[in-house]
Amino acid sequence: MRRYRGRVRVMPRAGLLDPQGHAVEQALGALGFTGVGRVRVGRTLEIALEADSEQEVRERLREMCERLVANPVTEDFTIDAVEAGP
Amino acid sequence: MRRYRGRVRVMPRAGLLDPQGHAVEQALGALGFTGVGRVRVGRTLEIALEADSEQEVRERLREMCERLVANPVTEDFTIDAVEAGP
């Protein structure tokens, strides 16, 4: 068993309402930022876990996203990084 | 002016309490996932904007994070990607 750190990103699915993103868009405009288009707000999780291989880490991260971390109806997830280390 | 899309990641600063991360940690254990260590939960924002260069995009994203998107006391931000495109 080795220690790994994985990073997963969960974003609202394209085409669905994203009220948080809309709020940030409005706030950026109010602060004077120009030329700002669509803003989308999602979550990123860093998860430390023990496993035998990077492949096992990716499989378990995917299962965590499917079962808990991401809403399968409204969100898409991406595994952005897997690194060995504490 | 060209269109770009930037992606910024905002994470709780190391050493600070992260109640959301703690809740996910507990929930993963309750679901039967073993070997899970520290979990940290942050935000990722995708921001579309018009600018003259990738460098300008990065400067403006940094300013957005400093002024609005990230809490300078409790969070760190990283510009993960800048791509040309709609």
Short mmCIF file of C-alpha atoms in Angstrom, two decimals:
data_model
loop_
_atom_site.label_atom_id
_atom_site.label_comp_id
_atom_site.label_asym_id
_atom_site.label_seq_id
_atom_site.Cartn_x
_atom_site.Cartn_y
_atom_site.Cartn_z
CA MET A 1 0.00 0.00 0.00
CA ARG A 2 1.23 3.47 -0.85
CA ARG A 3 -0.13 6.87 -0.04
CA TYR A 4 -1.62 8.96 -2.82
CA ARG A 5 -3.40 12.25 -3.22
CA GLY A 6 -6.12 12.62 -5.81
CA ARG A 7 -7.87 15.73 -7.04
CA VAL A 8 -11.34 15.62 -8.53
CA ARG A 9 -13.32 18.46 -10.04
CA VAL A 10 -17.12 18.51 -10.04
CA MET A 11 -18.86 21.02 -12.31
CA PRO A 12 -22.50 21.78 -13.03
CA ARG A 13 -23.52 20.03 -16.24
CA ALA A 14 -23.54 22.24 -19.34
CA GLY A 15 -26.95 23.72 -20.01
CA LEU A 16 -28.15 23.50 -16.42
CA LEU A 17 -28.76 26.58 -14.33
CA ASP A 18 -25.81 27.61 -12.20
CA PRO A 19 -27.02 30.28 -9.78
CA GLN A 20 -23.64 30.56 -8.04
CA GLY A 21 -21.94 31.18 -11.38
CA HIS A 22 -24.54 33.77 -12.29
CA ALA A 23 -24.00 35.55 -8.97
CA VAL A 24 -20.23 35.72 -9.52
CA GLU A 25 -20.80 37.02 -13.08
CA GLN A 26 -22.98 39.84 -11.73
CA ALA A 27 -20.57 40.65 -8.92
CA LEU A 28 -17.58 40.84 -11.30
CA GLY A 29 -19.53 43.28 -13.47
CA ALA A 30 -20.46 45.37 -10.43
CA LEU A 31 -16.77 45.53 -9.47
CA GLY A 32 -15.94 46.97 -12.89
CA PHE A 33 -14.56 43.90 -14.67
CA THR A 34 -15.52 44.14 -18.35
CA GLY A 35 -15.66 41.49 -21.06
CA VAL A 36 -16.64 38.78 -18.62
CA GLY A 37 -18.84 36.06 -20.11
CA ARG A 38 -20.30 32.93 -18.59
CA VAL A 39 -19.02 31.93 -15.15
CA ARG A 40 -19.53 28.43 -13.80
CA VAL A 41 -18.83 27.43 -10.22
CA GLY A 42 -18.04 23.88 -9.19
CA ARG A 43 -16.12 22.07 -6.48
CA THR A 44 -12.66 20.58 -6.26
CA LEU A 45 -11.84 17.89 -3.71
CA GLU A 46 -8.38 16.75 -2.68
CA ILE A 47 -8.56 13.25 -1.25
CA ALA A 48 -5.68 11.41 0.42
CA LEU A 49 -5.92 7.63 0.22
CA GLU A 50 -3.90 4.46 0.45
CA ALA A 51 -3.84 2.11 -2.50
CA ASP A 52 -1.60 -0.29 -4.41
CA SER A 53 -1.39 1.61 -7.67
CA GLU A 54 -2.33 4.82 -9.41
CA GLN A 55 -4.89 2.87 -11.40
CA GLU A 56 -6.57 1.69 -8.20
CA VAL A 57 -6.64 5.29 -6.95
CA ARG A 58 -8.39 6.42 -10.12
CA GLU A 59 -10.97 3.62 -9.85
CA ARG A 60 -11.73 4.44 -6.24
CA LEU A 61 -11.97 8.18 -6.89
CA ARG A 62 -14.41 7.46 -9.70
CA GLU A 63 -16.50 5.30 -7.37
CA MET A 64 -16.44 8.00 -4.65
CA CYS A 65 -17.68 10.56 -7.18
CA GLU A 66 -20.42 8.26 -8.43
CA ARG A 67 -21.64 7.29 -4.97
CA LEU A 68 -21.19 10.46 -2.95
CA VAL A 69 -19.25 13.40 -4.27
CA ALA A 70 -21.06 14.28 -7.50
CA ASN A 71 -24.75 14.50 -8.27
CA PRO A 72 -25.16 12.24 -11.31
CA VAL A 73 -28.17 14.17 -12.59
CA THR A 74 -26.77 17.68 -12.47
CA GLU A 75 -22.98 17.43 -12.33
CA ASP A 76 -20.01 16.02 -14.25
CA PHE A 77 -16.75 15.04 -12.59
CA THR A 78 -13.16 14.87 -13.80
CA ILE A 79 -10.14 13.31 -12.10
CA ASP A 80 -7.58 16.09 -12.51
CA ALA A 81 -4.54 14.65 -10.81
CA VAL A 82 -3.22 11.65 -8.90
CA GLU A 83 0.13 12.00 -7.12
CA ALA A 84 2.07 9.72 -4.85
CA GLY A 85 2.87 11.25 -1.49
CA PRO A 86 1.47 11.95 1.95
CA MET B 1 -9.76 41.03 -28.41
CA ARG B 2 -10.07 37.27 -28.30
CA ARG B 3 -12.24 35.00 -26.26
CA TYR B 4 -10.65 32.91 -23.55
CA ARG B 5 -11.75 30.54 -20.83
CA GLY B 6 -9.88 30.45 -17.55
CA ARG B 7 -10.14 27.98 -14.72
CA VAL B 8 -9.23 28.90 -11.16
CA ARG B 9 -9.15 26.67 -8.11
CA VAL B 10 -9.72 28.02 -4.60
CA MET B 11 -8.80 25.77 -1.68
CA PRO B 12 -8.92 26.21 2.10
CA ARG B 13 -5.49 27.18 3.35
CA ALA B 14 -3.44 24.33 4.82
CA GLY B 15 -3.87 24.06 8.55
CA LEU B 16 -7.25 25.74 8.67
CA LEU B 17 -10.40 23.87 9.59
CA ASP B 18 -12.30 22.50 6.62
CA PRO B 19 -15.68 21.29 7.89
CA GLN B 20 -16.89 20.32 4.41
CA GLY B 21 -13.81 18.18 3.89
CA HIS B 22 -14.29 16.58 7.27
CA ALA B 23 -17.92 15.76 6.45
CA VAL B 24 -16.92 14.10 3.16
CA GLU B 25 -14.21 12.11 4.99
CA GLN B 26 -16.79 10.81 7.47
CA ALA B 27 -19.32 10.03 4.77
CA LEU B 28 -16.80 8.07 2.69
CA GLY B 29 -15.96 5.98 5.74
CA ALA B 30 -19.65 5.38 6.42
CA LEU B 31 -20.05 4.18 2.83
CA GLY B 32 -17.31 1.59 3.38
CA PHE B 33 -14.36 3.27 1.68
CA THR B 34 -11.21 2.33 3.57
CA GLY B 35 -7.75 3.92 3.62
CA VAL B 36 -9.16 7.41 3.12
CA GLY B 37 -7.10 10.16 4.73
CA ARG B 38 -7.57 13.90 4.77
CA VAL B 39 -10.19 15.34 2.41
CA ARG B 40 -10.22 19.02 1.50
CA VAL B 41 -13.04 20.71 -0.37
CA GLY B 42 -12.59 23.85 -2.40
CA ARG B 43 -14.14 25.56 -5.41
CA THR B 44 -13.30 25.67 -9.09
CA LEU B 45 -14.55 28.49 -11.28
CA GLU B 46 -14.59 28.55 -15.07
CA ILE B 47 -14.66 32.13 -16.30
CA ALA B 48 -15.11 33.19 -19.92
CA LEU B 49 -13.59 36.53 -20.77
CA GLU B 50 -12.36 38.67 -23.63
CA ALA B 51 -8.77 39.87 -23.60
CA ASP B 52 -5.82 40.60 -25.86
CA SER B 53 -3.47 37.90 -24.65
CA GLU B 54 -3.19 34.90 -22.39
CA GLN B 55 -1.01 36.97 -20.09
CA GLU B 56 -3.78 39.56 -19.73
CA VAL B 57 -6.24 36.78 -18.94
CA ARG B 58 -3.99 35.50 -16.16
CA GLU B 59 -3.59 38.99 -14.70
CA ARG B 60 -7.32 39.60 -14.69
CA LEU B 61 -8.11 36.20 -13.21
CA ARG B 62 -5.63 36.91 -10.43
CA GLU B 63 -7.28 40.26 -9.76
CA MET B 64 -10.74 38.64 -9.72
CA CYS B 65 -9.53 36.10 -7.18
CA GLU B 66 -7.95 38.76 -5.00
CA ARG B 67 -10.95 41.08 -5.07
CA LEU B 68 -13.88 38.68 -5.07
CA VAL B 69 -13.46 34.99 -5.64
CA ALA B 70 -11.07 33.91 -2.88
CA ASN B 71 -10.99 34.87 0.78
CA PRO B 72 -7.43 36.15 1.28
CA VAL B 73 -7.39 35.14 4.94
CA THR B 74 -8.58 31.56 4.65
CA GLU B 75 -8.05 30.44 1.04
CA ASP B 76 -5.35 30.03 -1.59
CA PHE B 77 -6.05 30.21 -5.30
CA THR B 78 -4.36 28.71 -8.34
CA ILE B 79 -4.91 29.47 -12.01
CA ASP B 80 -5.18 25.95 -13.43
CA ALA B 81 -5.79 26.63 -17.11
CA VAL B 82 -6.27 29.33 -19.70
CA GLU B 83 -7.55 28.32 -23.12
CA ALA B 84 -8.54 30.29 -26.19
CA GLY B 85 -12.08 29.61 -27.33
CA PRO B 86 -15.71 30.51 -26.77
#
